[in-house]
Coordinates of C-alpha atoms in Angstrom, one line a residue:
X1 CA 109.0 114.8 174.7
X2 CA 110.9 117.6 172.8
X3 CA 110.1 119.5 169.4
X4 CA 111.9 117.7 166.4
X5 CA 112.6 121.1 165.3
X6 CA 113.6 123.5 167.8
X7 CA 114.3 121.0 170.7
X8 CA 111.9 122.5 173.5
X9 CA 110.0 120.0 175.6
X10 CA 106.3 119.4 175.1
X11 CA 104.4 118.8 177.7
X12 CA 101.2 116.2 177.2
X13 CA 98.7 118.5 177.3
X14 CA 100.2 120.8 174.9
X15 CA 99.2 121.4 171.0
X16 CA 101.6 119.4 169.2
X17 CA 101.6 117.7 165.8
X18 CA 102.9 114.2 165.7
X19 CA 104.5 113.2 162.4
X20 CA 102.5 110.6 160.2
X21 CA 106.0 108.9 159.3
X22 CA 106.3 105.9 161.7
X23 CA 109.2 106.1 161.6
X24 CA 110.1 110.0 162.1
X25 CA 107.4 109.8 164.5
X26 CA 108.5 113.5 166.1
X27 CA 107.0 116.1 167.6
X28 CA 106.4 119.5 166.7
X29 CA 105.6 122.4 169.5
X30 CA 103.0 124.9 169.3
X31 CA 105.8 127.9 168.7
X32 CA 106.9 125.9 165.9
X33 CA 103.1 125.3 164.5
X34 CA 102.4 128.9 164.8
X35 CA 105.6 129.9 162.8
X36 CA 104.4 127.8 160.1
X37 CA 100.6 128.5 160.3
X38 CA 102.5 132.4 159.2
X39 CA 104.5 130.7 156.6
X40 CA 101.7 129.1 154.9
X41 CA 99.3 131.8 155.6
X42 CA 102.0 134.4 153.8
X43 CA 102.2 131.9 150.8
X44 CA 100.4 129.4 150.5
X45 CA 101.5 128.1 146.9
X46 CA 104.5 127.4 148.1
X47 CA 104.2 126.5 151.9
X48 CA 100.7 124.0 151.8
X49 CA 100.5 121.7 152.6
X50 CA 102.3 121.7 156.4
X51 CA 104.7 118.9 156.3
X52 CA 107.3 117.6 159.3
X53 CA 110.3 119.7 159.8
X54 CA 112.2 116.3 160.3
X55 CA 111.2 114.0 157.5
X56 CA 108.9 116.4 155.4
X57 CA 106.2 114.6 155.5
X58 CA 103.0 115.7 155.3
X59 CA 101.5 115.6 158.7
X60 CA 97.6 114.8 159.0
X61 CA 95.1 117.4 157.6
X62 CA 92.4 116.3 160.3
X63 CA 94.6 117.3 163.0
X64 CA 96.0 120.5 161.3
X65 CA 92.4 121.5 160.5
X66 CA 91.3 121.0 164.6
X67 CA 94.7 123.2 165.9
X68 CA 93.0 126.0 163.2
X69 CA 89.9 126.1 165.0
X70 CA 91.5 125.8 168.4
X71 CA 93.6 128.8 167.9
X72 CA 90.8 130.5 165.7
X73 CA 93.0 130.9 162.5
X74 CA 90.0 129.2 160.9
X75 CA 89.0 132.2 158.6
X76 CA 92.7 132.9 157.7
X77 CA 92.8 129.7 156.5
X78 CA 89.5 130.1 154.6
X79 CA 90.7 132.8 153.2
X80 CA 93.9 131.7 152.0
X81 CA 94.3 128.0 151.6
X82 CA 90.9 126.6 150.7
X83 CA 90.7 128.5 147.5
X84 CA 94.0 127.2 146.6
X85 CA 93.0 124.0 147.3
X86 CA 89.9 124.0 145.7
X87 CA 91.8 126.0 142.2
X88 CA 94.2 123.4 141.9
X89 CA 91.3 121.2 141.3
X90 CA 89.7 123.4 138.7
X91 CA 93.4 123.8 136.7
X92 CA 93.7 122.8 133.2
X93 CA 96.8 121.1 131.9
X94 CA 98.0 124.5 130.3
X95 CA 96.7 127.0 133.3
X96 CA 98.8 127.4 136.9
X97 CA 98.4 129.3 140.0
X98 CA 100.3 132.3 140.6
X99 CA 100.2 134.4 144.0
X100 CA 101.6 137.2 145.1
X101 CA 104.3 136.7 147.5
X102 CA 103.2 139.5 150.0
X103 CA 99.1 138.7 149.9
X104 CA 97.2 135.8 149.9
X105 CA 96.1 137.1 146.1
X106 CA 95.7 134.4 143.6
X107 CA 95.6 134.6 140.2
X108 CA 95.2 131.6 137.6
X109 CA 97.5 132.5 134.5
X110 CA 97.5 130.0 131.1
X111 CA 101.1 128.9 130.3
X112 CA 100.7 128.6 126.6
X113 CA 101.5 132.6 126.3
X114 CA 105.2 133.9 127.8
X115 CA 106.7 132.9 130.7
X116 CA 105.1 134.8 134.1
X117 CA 107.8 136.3 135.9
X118 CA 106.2 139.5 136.8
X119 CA 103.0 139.8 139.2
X120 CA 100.9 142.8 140.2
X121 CA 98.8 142.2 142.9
X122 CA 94.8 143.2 142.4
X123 CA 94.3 143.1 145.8
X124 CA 92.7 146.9 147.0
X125 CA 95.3 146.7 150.0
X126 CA 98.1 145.5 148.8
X127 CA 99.1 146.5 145.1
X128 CA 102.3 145.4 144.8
X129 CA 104.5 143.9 142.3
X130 CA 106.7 141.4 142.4
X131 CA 109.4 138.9 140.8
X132 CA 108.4 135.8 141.1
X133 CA 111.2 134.1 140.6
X134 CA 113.3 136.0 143.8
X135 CA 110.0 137.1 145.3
X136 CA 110.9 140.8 146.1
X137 CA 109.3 143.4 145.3
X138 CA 109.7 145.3 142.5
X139 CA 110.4 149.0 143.0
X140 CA 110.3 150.7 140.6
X141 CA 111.0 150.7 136.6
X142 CA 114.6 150.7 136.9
X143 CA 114.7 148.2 139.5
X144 CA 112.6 145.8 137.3
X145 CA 114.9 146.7 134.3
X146 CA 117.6 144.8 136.6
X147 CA 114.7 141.9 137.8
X148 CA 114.7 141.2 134.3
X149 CA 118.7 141.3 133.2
X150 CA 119.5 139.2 136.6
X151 CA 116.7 137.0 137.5
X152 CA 115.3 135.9 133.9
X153 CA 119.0 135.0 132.9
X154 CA 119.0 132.7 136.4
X155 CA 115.6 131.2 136.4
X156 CA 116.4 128.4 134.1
X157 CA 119.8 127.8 136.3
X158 CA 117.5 127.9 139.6
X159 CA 115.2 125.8 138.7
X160 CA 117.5 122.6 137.7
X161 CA 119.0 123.2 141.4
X162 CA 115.4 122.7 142.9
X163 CA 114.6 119.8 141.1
X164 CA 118.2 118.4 141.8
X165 CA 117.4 119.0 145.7
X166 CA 114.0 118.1 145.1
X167 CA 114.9 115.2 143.2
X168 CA 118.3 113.9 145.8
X169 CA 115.5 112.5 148.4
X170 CA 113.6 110.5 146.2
X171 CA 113.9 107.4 143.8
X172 CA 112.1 107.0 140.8
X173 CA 110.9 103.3 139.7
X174 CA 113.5 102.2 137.1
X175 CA 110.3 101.1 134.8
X176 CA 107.5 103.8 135.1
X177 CA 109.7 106.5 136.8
X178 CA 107.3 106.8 139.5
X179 CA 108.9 108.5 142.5
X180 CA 109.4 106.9 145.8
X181 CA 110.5 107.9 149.1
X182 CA 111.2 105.4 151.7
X183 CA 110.0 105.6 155.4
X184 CA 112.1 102.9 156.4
X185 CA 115.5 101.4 156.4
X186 CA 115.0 98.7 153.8
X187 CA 116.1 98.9 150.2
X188 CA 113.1 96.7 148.2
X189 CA 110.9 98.7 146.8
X190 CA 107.9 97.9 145.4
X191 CA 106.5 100.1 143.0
X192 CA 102.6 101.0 143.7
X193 CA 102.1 101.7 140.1
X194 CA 103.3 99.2 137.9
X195 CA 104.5 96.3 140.8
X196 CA 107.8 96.6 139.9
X197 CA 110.6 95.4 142.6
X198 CA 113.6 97.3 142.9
X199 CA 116.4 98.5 145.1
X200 CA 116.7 101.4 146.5
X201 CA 120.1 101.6 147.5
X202 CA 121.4 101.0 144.0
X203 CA 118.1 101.8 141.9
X204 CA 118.3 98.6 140.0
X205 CA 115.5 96.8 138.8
X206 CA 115.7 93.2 141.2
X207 CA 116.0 91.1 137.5
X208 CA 119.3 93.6 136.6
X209 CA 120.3 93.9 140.1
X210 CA 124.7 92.8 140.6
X211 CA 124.5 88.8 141.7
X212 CA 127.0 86.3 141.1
X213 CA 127.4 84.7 137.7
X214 CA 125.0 81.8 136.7
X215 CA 122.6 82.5 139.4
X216 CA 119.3 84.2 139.5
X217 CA 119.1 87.6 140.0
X218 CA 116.8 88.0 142.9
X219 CA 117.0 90.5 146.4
X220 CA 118.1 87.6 148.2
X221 CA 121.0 86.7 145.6
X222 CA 121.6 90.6 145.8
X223 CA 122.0 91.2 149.7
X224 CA 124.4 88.2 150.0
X225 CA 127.8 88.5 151.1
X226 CA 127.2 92.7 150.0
X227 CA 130.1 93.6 151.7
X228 CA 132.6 92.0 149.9
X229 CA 131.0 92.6 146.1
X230 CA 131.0 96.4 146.0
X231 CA 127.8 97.0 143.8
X232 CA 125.8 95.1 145.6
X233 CA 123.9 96.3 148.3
X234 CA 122.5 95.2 152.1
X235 CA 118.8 94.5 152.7
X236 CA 118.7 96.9 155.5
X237 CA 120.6 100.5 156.0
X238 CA 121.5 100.6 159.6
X239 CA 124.0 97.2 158.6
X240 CA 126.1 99.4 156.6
X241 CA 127.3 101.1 160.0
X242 CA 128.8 97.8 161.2
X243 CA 130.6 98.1 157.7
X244 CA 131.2 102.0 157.2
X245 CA 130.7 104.0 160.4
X246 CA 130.3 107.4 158.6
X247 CA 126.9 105.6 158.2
X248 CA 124.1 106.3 161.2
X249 CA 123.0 103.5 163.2
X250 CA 119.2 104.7 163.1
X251 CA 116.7 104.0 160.0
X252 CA 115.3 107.6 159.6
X253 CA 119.1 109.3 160.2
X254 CA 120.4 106.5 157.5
X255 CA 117.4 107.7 155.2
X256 CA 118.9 111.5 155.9
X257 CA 122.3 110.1 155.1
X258 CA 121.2 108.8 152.1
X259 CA 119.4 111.5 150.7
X260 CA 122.1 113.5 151.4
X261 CA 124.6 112.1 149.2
X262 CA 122.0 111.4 146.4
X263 CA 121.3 115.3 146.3
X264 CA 125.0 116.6 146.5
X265 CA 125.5 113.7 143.8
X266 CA 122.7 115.3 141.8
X267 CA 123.9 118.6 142.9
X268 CA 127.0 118.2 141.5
X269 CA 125.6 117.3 138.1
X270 CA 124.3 120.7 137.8
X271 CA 127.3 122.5 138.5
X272 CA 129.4 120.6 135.9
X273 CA 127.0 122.2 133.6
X274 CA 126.6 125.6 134.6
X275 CA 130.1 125.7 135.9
X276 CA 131.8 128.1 139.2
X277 CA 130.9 131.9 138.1
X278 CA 126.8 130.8 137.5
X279 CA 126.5 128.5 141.1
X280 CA 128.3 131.6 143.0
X281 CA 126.1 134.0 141.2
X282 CA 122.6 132.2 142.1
X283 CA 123.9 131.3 145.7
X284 CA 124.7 135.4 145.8
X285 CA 121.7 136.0 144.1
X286 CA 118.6 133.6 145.4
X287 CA 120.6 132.3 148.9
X288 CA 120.1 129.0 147.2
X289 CA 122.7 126.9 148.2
X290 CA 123.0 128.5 151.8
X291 CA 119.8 127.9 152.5
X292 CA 119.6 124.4 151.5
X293 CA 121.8 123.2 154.2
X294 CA 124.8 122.1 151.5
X295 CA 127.6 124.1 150.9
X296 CA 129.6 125.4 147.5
X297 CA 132.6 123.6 149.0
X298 CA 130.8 119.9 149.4
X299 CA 129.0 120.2 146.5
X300 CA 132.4 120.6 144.5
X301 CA 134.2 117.7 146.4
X302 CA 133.0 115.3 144.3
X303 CA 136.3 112.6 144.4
X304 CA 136.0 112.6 147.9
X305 CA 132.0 111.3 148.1
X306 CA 131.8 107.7 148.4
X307 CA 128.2 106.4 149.6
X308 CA 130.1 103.2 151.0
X309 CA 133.7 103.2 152.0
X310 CA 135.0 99.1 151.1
X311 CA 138.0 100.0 151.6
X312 CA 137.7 100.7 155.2
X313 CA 137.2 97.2 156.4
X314 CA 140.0 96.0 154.1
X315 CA 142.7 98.2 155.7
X316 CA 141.9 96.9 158.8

């Protein structure tokens, strides 16, 4: 077996953490755990809990609490995640954690007065302060005079491309906008709040969904003969390949696929409102499109994005 994220083989009797996703279903190596253990541990706000570097789901809390003990991180991880844990409990609606980025420090700060973008950490060996919005440290008062110019005028900009990423690898319920995320290659949905059935693929509710005229609009009605009635859309994912092979032939990489064009999609809908010189400046300025694993140039090519390419069969 190898590691699903850097690739080294795992033997059996190594610590590993299998992913809860049935369908991910990879492996993560004990290098790997241990870099994210000193993720988490470093913030914890932002890094708990540990989720697969494949799928992103949230792997088992019983077996991440028995590789603690086992490698004795245990008080570390009383230390820094269990009052987290237990705070986020105790929250009211107007009140949110903030930590510092260098500690495991925690402070709960109310939300009703201004915006928090400044943090001085209490703790007797650390002290420092810190922008929370780029998470550096703060020098001194000149270097906070340019925190303030550069990342307060940002932080509005930044935020609506998180929730764009954040938002591109899920689907929210057409009737109670609950979000959903698939672990399988099949576009019903069934919504676990409010029973709703919809699609997936097209986000349709199945009573709106594209069927042919004077028949009832069910999944069945919906799926049939997709690949001629472009708005309509395939039961399962891995058939698009026989139809478009840019498409992957494997449910979790068709998932990724997916996801993929939803968030350069919703991507995209951020940039036509904050336009070329404001993207460039917070990629230059947070790393935020670098690190996301898109890039400036495919956000942009918008004309050329098709999720399913009918024409390809019909040239043949």
């Amino acid at each position: 077996m190898t590691c699903g994220i850097c690739e080294a083989t795992i033997n059996d009797d190594d610590t590993k953490l299998t992913c809860t996703n049935r369908i991910c279903d990879k492996f993560t190596c004990n290098a790997c755990i241990n870099l994210m253990f000193e993720i988490m541990f470093g913030h914890p706000t932002l890094n708990y809990p540990l989720s697969c570097g494949a799928c992103q789901q949230s792997f088992d809390i019983t077996h991440i609490d028995q590789i603690i003990i086992k490698q004795k991180h245990y008080e570390q991880f009383i230390a820094c995640v269990l009052p987290l844990f237990w705070s986020k409990d105790c929250l009211e609606k107007n009140e949110k954690l903030a930590q510092c980025p260098f500690c495991p420090y925690l402070e709960i700060h109310t939300t009703d007065a201004c915006p928090l973008y400044f943090f001085t950490c209490q703790h007797p060996s650390c002290g420092k302060r810190s922008c929370l919005i780029c998470l550096h440290a703060i020098k001194d008062d000149n270097d906070e005079s340019i925190h303030r110019s550069q990342c307060i005028e940002l932080h509005s900009y930044k935020e609506m491309i998180e929730k764009a990423a954040e938002s591109g690898s899920q689907q929210h319920c057409p009737h109670c906008q609950l979000r959903g995320i698939k672990d399988d290659g099949c576009t019903h949905m069934v919504c676990e709040r409010c029973g709703l059935s919809w699609c997936y693929l097209c986000g349709m509710k199945e009573e709106e969904c594209l069927v042919d005229d004077n028949v009832e609009p069910t999944f069945s009605a919906h799926n049939q003969d997709w690949e001629q009635h472009e708005g309509r859309c395939p039961m399962s994912l891995v058939s698009i390949h026989e139809f478009d092979e840019r498409w992957p032939q494997d449910d979790q990489d068709c998932l990724e696929y997916f996801h993929r064009y939803r968030t350069l999609c919703q991507l995209y809908e951020v940039f036509k409102i904050i336009g070329d010189d404001k993207l460039d400046k917070l990629n230059n300025t947070f790393g935020i499109i670098d690190g996301s694993g898109y890039t400036i140039e495919e956000i942009k090519d918008y004309e050329n994005r098709i999720l399913i390419n009918y024409s390809s069969k019909s040239d043949e």
